PDB file of C-alpha atoms and ligand atoms in Angstrom:
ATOM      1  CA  UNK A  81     -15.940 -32.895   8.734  1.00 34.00           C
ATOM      2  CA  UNK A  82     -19.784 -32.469   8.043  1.00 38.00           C
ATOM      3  CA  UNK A  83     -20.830 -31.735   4.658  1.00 39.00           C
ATOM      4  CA  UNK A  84     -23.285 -29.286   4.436  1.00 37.00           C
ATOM      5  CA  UNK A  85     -26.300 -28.754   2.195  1.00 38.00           C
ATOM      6  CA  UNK A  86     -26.594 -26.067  -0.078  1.00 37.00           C
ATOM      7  CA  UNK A  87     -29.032 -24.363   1.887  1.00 37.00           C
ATOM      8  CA  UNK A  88     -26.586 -24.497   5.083  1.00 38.00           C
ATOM      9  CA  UNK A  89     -24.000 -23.333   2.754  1.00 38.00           C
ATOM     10  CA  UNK A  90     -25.341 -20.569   1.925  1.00 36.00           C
ATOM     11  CA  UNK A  91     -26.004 -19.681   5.156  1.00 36.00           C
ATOM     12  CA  UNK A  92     -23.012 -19.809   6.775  1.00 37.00           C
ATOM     13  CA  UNK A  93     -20.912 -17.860   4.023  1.00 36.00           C
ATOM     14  CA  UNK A  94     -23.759 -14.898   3.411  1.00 34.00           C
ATOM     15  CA  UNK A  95     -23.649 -14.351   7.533  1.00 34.00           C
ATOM     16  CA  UNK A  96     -19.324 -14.399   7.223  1.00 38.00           C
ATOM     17  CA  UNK A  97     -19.370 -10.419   6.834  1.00 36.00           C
ATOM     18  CA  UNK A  98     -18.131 -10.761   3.032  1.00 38.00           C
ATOM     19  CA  UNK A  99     -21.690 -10.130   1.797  1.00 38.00           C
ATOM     20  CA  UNK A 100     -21.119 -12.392  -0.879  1.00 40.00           C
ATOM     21  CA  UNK A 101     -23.599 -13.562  -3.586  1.00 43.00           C
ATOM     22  CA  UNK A 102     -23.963 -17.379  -4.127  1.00 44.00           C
ATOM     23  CA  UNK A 103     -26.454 -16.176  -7.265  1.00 48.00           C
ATOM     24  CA  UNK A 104     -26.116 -18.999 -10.011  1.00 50.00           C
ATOM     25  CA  UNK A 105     -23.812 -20.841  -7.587  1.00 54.00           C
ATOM     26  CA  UNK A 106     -23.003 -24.537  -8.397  1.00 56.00           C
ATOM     27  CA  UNK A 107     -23.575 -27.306  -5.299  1.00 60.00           C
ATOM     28  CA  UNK A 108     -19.965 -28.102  -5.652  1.00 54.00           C
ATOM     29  CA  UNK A 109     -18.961 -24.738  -5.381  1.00 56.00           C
ATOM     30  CA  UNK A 110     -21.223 -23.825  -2.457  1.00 58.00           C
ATOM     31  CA  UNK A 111     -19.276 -27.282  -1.120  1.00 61.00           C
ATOM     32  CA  UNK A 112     -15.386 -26.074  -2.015  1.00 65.00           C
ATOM     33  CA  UNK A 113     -13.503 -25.119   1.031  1.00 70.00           C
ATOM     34  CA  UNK A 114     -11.980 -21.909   0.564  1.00 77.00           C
ATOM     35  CA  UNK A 115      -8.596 -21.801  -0.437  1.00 90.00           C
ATOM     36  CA  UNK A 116      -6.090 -20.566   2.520  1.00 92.00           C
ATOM     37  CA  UNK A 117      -4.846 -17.978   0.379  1.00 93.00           C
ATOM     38  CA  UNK A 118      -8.297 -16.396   0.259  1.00 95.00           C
ATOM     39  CA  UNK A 119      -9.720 -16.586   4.210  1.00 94.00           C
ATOM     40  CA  UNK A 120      -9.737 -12.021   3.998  1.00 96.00           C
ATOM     41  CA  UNK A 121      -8.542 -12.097   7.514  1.00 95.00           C
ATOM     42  CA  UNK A 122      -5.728  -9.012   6.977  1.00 97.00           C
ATOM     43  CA  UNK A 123      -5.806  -7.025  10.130  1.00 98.00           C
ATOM     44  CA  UNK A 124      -6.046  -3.370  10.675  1.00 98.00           C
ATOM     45  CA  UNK A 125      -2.561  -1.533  11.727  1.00 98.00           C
ATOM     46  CA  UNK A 126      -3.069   1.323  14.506  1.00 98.00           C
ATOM     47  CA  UNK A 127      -1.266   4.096  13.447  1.00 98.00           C
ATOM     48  CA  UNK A 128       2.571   3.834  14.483  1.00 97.00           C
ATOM     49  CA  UNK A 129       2.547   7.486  15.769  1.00 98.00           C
ATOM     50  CA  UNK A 130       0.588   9.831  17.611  1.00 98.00           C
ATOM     51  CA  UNK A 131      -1.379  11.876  15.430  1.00 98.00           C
ATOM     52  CA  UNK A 132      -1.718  15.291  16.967  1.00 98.00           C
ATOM     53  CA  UNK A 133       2.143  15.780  16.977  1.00 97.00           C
ATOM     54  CA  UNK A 134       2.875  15.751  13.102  1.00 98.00           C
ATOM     55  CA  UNK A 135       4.448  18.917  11.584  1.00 98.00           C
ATOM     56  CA  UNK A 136       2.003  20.770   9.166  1.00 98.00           C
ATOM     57  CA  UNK A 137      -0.338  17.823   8.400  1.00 98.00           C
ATOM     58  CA  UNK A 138      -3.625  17.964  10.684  1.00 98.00           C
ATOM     59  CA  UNK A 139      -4.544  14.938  13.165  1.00 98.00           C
ATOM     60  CA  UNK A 140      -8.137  15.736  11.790  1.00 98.00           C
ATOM     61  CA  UNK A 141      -6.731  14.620   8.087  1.00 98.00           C
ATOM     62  CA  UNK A 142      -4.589  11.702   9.314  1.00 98.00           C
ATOM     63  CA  UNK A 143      -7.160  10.237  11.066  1.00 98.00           C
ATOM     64  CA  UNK A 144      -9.515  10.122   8.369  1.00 98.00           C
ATOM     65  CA  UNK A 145      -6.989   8.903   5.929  1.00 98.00           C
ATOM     66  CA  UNK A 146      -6.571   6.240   8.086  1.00 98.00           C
ATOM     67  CA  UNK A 147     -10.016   5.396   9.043  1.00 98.00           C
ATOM     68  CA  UNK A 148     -11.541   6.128   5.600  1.00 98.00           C
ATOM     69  CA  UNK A 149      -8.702   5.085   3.443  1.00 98.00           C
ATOM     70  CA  UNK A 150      -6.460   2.393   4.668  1.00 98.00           C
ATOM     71  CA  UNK A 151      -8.874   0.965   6.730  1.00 98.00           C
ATOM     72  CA  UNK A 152     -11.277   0.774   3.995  1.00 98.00           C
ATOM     73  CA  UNK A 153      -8.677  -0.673   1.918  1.00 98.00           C
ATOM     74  CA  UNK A 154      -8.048  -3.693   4.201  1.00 98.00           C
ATOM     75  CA  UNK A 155     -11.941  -4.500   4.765  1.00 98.00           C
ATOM     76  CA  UNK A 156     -12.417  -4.549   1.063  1.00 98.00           C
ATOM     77  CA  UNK A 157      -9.484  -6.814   0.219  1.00 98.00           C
ATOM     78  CA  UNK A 158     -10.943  -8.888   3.086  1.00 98.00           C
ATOM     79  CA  UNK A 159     -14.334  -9.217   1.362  1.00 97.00           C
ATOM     80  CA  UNK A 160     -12.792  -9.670  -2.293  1.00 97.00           C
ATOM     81  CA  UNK A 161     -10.506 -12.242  -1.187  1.00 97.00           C
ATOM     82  CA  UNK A 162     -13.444 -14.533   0.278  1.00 96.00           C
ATOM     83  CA  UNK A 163     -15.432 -13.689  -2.925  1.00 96.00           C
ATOM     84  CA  UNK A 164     -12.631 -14.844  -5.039  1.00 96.00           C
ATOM     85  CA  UNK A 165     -12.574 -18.073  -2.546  1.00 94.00           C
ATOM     86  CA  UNK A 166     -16.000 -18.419  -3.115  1.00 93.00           C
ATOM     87  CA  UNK A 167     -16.157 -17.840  -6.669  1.00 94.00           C
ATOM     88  CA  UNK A 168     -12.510 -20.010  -7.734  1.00 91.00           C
ATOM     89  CA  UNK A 169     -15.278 -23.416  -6.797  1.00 89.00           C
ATOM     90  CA  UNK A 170     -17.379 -22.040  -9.403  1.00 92.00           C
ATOM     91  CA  UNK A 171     -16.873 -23.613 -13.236  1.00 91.00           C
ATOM     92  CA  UNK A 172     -19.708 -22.217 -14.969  1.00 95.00           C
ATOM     93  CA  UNK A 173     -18.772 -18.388 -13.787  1.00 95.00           C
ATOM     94  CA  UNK A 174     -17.542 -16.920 -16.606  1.00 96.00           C
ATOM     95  CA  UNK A 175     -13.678 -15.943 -16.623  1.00 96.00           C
ATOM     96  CA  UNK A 176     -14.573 -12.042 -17.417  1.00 96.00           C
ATOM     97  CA  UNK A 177     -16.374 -11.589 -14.140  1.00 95.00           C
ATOM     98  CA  UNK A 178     -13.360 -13.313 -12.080  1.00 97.00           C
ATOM     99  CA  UNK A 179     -10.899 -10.791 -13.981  1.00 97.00           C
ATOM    100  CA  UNK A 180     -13.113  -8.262 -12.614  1.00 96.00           C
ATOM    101  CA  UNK A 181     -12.276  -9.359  -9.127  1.00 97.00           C
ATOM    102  CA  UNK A 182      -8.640 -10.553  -9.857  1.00 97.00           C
ATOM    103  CA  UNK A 183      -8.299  -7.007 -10.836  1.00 97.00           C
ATOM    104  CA  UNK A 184      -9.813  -5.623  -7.485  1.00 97.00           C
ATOM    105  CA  UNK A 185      -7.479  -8.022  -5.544  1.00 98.00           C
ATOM    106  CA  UNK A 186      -4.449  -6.175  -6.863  1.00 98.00           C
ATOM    107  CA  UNK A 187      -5.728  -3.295  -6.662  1.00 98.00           C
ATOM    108  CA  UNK A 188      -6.624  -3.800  -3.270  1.00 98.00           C
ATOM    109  CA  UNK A 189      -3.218  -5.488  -2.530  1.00 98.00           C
ATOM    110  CA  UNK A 190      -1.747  -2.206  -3.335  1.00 98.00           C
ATOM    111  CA  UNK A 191      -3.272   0.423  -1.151  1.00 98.00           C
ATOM    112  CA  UNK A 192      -3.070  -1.885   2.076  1.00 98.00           C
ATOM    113  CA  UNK A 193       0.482  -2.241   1.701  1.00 98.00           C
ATOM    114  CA  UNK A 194       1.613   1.056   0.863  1.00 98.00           C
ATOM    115  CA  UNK A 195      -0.436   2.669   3.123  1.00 98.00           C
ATOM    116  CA  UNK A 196       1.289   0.373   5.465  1.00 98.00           C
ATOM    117  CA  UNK A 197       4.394   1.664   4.474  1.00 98.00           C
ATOM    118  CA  UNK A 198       3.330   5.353   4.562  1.00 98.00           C
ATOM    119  CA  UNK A 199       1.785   5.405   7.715  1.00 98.00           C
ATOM    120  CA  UNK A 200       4.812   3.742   9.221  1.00 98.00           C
ATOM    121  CA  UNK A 201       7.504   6.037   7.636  1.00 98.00           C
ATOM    122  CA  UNK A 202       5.677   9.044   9.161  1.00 98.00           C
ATOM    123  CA  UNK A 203       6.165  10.591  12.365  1.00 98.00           C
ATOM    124  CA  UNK A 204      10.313  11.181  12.750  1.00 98.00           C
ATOM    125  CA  UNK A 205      11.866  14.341  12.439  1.00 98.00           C
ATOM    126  CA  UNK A 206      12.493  14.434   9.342  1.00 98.00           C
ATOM    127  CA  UNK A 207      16.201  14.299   9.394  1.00 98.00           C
ATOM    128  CA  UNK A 208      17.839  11.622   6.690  1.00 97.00           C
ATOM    129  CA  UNK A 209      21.263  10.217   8.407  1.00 95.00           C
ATOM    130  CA  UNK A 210      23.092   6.513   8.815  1.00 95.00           C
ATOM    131  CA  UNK A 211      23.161   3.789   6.428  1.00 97.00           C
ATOM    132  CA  UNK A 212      20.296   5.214   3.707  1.00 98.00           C
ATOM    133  CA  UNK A 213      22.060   9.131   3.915  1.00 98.00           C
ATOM    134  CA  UNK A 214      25.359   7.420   2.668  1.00 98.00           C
ATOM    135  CA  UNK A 215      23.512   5.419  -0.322  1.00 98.00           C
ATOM    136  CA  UNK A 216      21.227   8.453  -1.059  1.00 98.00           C
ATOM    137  CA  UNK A 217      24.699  10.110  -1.622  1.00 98.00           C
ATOM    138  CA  UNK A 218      26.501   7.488  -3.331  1.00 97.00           C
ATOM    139  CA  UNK A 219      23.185   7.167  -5.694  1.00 97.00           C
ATOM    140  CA  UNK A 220      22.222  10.557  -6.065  1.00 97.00           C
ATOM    141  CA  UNK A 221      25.331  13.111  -5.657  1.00 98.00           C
ATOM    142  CA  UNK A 222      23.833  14.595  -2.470  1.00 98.00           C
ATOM    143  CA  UNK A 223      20.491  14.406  -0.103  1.00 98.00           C
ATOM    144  CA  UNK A 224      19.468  17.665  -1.626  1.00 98.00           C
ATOM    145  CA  UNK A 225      20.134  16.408  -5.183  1.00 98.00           C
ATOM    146  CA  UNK A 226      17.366  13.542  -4.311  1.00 98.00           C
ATOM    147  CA  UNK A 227      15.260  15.067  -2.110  1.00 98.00           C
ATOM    148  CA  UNK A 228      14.507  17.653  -5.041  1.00 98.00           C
ATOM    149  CA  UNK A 229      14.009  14.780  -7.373  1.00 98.00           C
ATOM    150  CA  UNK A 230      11.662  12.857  -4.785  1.00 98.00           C
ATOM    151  CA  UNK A 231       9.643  16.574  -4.170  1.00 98.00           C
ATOM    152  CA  UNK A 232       9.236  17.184  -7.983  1.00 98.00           C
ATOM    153  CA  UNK A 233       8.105  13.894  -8.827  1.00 98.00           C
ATOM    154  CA  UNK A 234       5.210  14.119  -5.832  1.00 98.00           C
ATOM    155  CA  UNK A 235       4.695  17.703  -7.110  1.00 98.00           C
ATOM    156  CA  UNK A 236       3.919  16.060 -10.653  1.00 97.00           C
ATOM    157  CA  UNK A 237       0.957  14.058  -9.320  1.00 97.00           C
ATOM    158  CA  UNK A 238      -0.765  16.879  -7.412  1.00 96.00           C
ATOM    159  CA  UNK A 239      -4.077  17.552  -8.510  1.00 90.00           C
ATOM    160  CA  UNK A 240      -4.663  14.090  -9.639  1.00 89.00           C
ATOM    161  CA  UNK A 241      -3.609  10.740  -7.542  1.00 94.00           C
ATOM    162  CA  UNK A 242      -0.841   8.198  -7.072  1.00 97.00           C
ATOM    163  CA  UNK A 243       2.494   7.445  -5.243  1.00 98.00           C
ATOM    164  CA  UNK A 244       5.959   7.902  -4.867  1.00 98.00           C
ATOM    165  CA  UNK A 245       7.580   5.421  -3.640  1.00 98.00           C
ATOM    166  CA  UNK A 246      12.094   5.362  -3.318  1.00 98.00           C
ATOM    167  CA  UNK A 247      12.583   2.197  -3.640  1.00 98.00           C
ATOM    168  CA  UNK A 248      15.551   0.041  -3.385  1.00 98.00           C
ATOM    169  CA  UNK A 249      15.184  -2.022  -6.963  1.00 97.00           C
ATOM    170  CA  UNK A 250      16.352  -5.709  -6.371  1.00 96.00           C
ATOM    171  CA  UNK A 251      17.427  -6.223 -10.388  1.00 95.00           C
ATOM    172  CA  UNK A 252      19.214  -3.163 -11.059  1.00 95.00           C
ATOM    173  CA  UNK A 253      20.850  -2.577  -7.272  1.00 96.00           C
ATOM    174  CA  UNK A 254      19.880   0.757  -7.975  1.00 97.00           C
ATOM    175  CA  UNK A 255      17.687   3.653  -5.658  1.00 98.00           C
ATOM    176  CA  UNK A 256      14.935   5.503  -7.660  1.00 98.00           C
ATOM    177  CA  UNK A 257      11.796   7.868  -6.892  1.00 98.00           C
ATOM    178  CA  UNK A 258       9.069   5.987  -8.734  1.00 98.00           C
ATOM    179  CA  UNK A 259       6.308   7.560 -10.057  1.00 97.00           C
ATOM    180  CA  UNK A 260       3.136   5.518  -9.644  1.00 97.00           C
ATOM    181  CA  UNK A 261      -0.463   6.647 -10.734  1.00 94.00           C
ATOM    182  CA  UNK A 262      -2.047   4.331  -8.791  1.00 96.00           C
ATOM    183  CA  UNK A 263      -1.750   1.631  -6.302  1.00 96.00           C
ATOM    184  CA  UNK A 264      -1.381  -1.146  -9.002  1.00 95.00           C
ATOM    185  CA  UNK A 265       1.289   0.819 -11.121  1.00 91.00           C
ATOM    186  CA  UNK A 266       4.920  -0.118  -9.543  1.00 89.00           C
ATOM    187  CA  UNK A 267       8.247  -0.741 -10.456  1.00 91.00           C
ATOM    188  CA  UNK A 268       8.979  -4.122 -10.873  1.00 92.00           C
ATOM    189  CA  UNK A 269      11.005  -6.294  -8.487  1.00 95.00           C
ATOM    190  CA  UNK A 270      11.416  -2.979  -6.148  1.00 96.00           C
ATOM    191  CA  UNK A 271      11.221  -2.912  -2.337  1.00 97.00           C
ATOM    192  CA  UNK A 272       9.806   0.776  -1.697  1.00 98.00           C
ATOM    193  CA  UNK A 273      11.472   2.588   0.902  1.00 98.00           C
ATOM    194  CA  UNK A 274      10.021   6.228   1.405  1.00 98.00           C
ATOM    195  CA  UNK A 275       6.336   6.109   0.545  1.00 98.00           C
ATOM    196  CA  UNK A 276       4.380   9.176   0.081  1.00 98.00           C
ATOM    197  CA  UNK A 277       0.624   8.918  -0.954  1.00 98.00           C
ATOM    198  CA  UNK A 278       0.117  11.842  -3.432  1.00 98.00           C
ATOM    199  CA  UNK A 279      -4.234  11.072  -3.382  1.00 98.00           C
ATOM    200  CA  UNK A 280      -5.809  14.017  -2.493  1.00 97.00           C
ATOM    201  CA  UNK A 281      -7.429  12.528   0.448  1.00 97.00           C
ATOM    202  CA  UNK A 282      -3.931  12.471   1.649  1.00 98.00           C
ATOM    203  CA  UNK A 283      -3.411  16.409   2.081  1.00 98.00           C
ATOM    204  CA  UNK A 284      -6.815  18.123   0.246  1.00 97.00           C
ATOM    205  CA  UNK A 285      -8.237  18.978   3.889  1.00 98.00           C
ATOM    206  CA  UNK A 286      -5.048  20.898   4.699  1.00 98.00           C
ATOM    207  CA  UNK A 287      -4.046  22.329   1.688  1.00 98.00           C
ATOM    208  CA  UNK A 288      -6.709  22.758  -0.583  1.00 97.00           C
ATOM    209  CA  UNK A 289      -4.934  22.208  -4.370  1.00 96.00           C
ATOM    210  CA  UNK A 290      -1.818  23.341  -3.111  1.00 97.00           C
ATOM    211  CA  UNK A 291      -0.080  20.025  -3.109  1.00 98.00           C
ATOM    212  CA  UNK A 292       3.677  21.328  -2.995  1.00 98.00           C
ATOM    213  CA  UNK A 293       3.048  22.338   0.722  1.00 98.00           C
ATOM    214  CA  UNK A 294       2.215  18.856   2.021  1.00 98.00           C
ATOM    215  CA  UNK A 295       5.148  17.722   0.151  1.00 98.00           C
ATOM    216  CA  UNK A 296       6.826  19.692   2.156  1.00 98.00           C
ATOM    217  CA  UNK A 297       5.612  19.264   5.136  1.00 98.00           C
ATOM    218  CA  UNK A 298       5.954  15.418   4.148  1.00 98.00           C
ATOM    219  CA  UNK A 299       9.384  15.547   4.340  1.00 98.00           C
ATOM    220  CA  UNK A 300       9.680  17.308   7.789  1.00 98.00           C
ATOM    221  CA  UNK A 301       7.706  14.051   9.400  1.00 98.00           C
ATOM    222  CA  UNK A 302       9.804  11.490   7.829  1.00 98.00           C
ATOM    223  CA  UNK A 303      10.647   8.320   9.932  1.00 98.00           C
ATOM    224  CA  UNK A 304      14.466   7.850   8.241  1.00 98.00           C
ATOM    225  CA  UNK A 305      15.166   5.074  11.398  1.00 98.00           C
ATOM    226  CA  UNK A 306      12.165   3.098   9.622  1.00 98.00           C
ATOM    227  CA  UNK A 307      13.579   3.999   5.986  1.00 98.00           C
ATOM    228  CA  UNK A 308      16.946   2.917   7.120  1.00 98.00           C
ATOM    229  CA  UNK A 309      15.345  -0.504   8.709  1.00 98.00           C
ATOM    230  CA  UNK A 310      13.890  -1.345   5.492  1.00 98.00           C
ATOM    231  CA  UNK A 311      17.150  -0.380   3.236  1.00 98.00           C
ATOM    232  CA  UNK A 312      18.739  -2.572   6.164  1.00 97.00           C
ATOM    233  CA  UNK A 313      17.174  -5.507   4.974  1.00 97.00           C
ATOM    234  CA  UNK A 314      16.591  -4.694   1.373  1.00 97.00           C
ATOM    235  CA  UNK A 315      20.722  -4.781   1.069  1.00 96.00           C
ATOM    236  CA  UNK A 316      20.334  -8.669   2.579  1.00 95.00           C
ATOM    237  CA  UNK A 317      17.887  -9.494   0.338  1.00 94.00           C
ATOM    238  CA  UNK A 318      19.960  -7.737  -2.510  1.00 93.00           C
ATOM    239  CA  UNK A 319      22.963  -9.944  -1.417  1.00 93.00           C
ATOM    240  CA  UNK A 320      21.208 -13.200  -1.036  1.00 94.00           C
ATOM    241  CA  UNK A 321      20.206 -12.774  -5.004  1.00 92.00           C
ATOM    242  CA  UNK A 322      23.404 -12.145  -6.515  1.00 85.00           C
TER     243      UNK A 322
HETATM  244 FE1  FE2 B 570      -4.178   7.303   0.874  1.00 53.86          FE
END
């Protein structure tokens, strides 16, 4: 493979799309091939449903969330990951401006994949049945019991930002609504099952402040056959631990 010279170097990753900075870059780091981990190639999901058919939530808002938001999201973590590439070569950058990054990564990390899993657990009918209705009653006493809990825990990040996500908790076995004030803050060793994104961006253009209503109207567009796909093979995983 041909080595190149700084100057090529610097060429080639600057014209990449990451925009990245080779400012106070060694030679041997200009030289490091990036690691695999870092080549920022995630891809951009389409949304799984049609967007003009949800219940109560605009295809005006969804599409921007989506466009703005997620998309965002992935085309950032893209660009961070190839800086980190870029930077990990590096052995005179100081280790307080890679923790700057490191903490963008997961940060990042975090809003691509639940908004992953919220986009994709929208669009149903809303109606909770088979395999994750009988553990949401064995769990919780009763779907409404839960559902409540779920609804007030969403309603207790309005006006600010965050996620709830039911998850299925691989340690405990056990099914919880967990509150999350942003997309770094999760339970750990948790597969999320129902995620719904409580940032205002998510329901401001609809509802103004009144966050309780796109709760609700949340709940009437839930995909339960994806919900019950992912408790499907959370229970495998669950097994294969034990
Ligand atoms: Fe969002």
């Amino acid at each position: 493979m041909k080595r190149l010279s700084r100057r090529e170097a610097m060429g080639t990753i600057i014209t990449a799309g990451a925009g990245v900075t080779l400012a106070g870059m060694t030679e041997a780091a200009a030289q490091t091939p990036a690691a695999p981990a870092f080549r920022g190639q995630h891809q951009i999901k389409p949304l799984p449903f049609d967007a003009a058919k949800l219940k109560g939530i605009s295809e005006k808002l969804v599409k921007s969330h989506w466009e703005n938001n997620y998309s965002g999201a992935v085309k950032a973590l893209n660009a961070v990951e190839q800086r980190l590439g870029t930077m990990l070569g590096d052995k005179d950058l100081p280790a307080y401006v890679y923790g700057d990054l490191k903490r963008e990564e997961l940060a990042r990390t975090g809003s691509v994949v639940l908004h992953e899993h919220y986009f994709a657990n929208l669009g149903g009918d809303g109606k909770a049945g088979d395999v994750m209705l009988v553990a949401i009653k064995q769990h919780w006493g009763s779907y409404e019991q839960w559902e409540a809990e779920f609804k007030k825990t969403g309603n207790a990040l309005g006006g600010g930002s965050g996620w709830v996500i039911f998850a299925h908790n691989f340690h405990t076995d056990e099914l919880h609504n967990y509150w999350s004030w942003d997309h770094m803050h999760n339970a750990p060793f948790s597969r999320p099952l129902l995620v719904l994104d409580m940032y205002e961006h998510a329901y401001h253009m609809d509802y103004g402040a009144a966050a309780a209503k796109y709760v609700d109207a949340f709940m009437q567009n839930v995909n339960w056959e994806e919900v019950n796909r992912r408790f499907t093979s959370s229970q495998k995983a669950v097994a294969s631990l034990r």
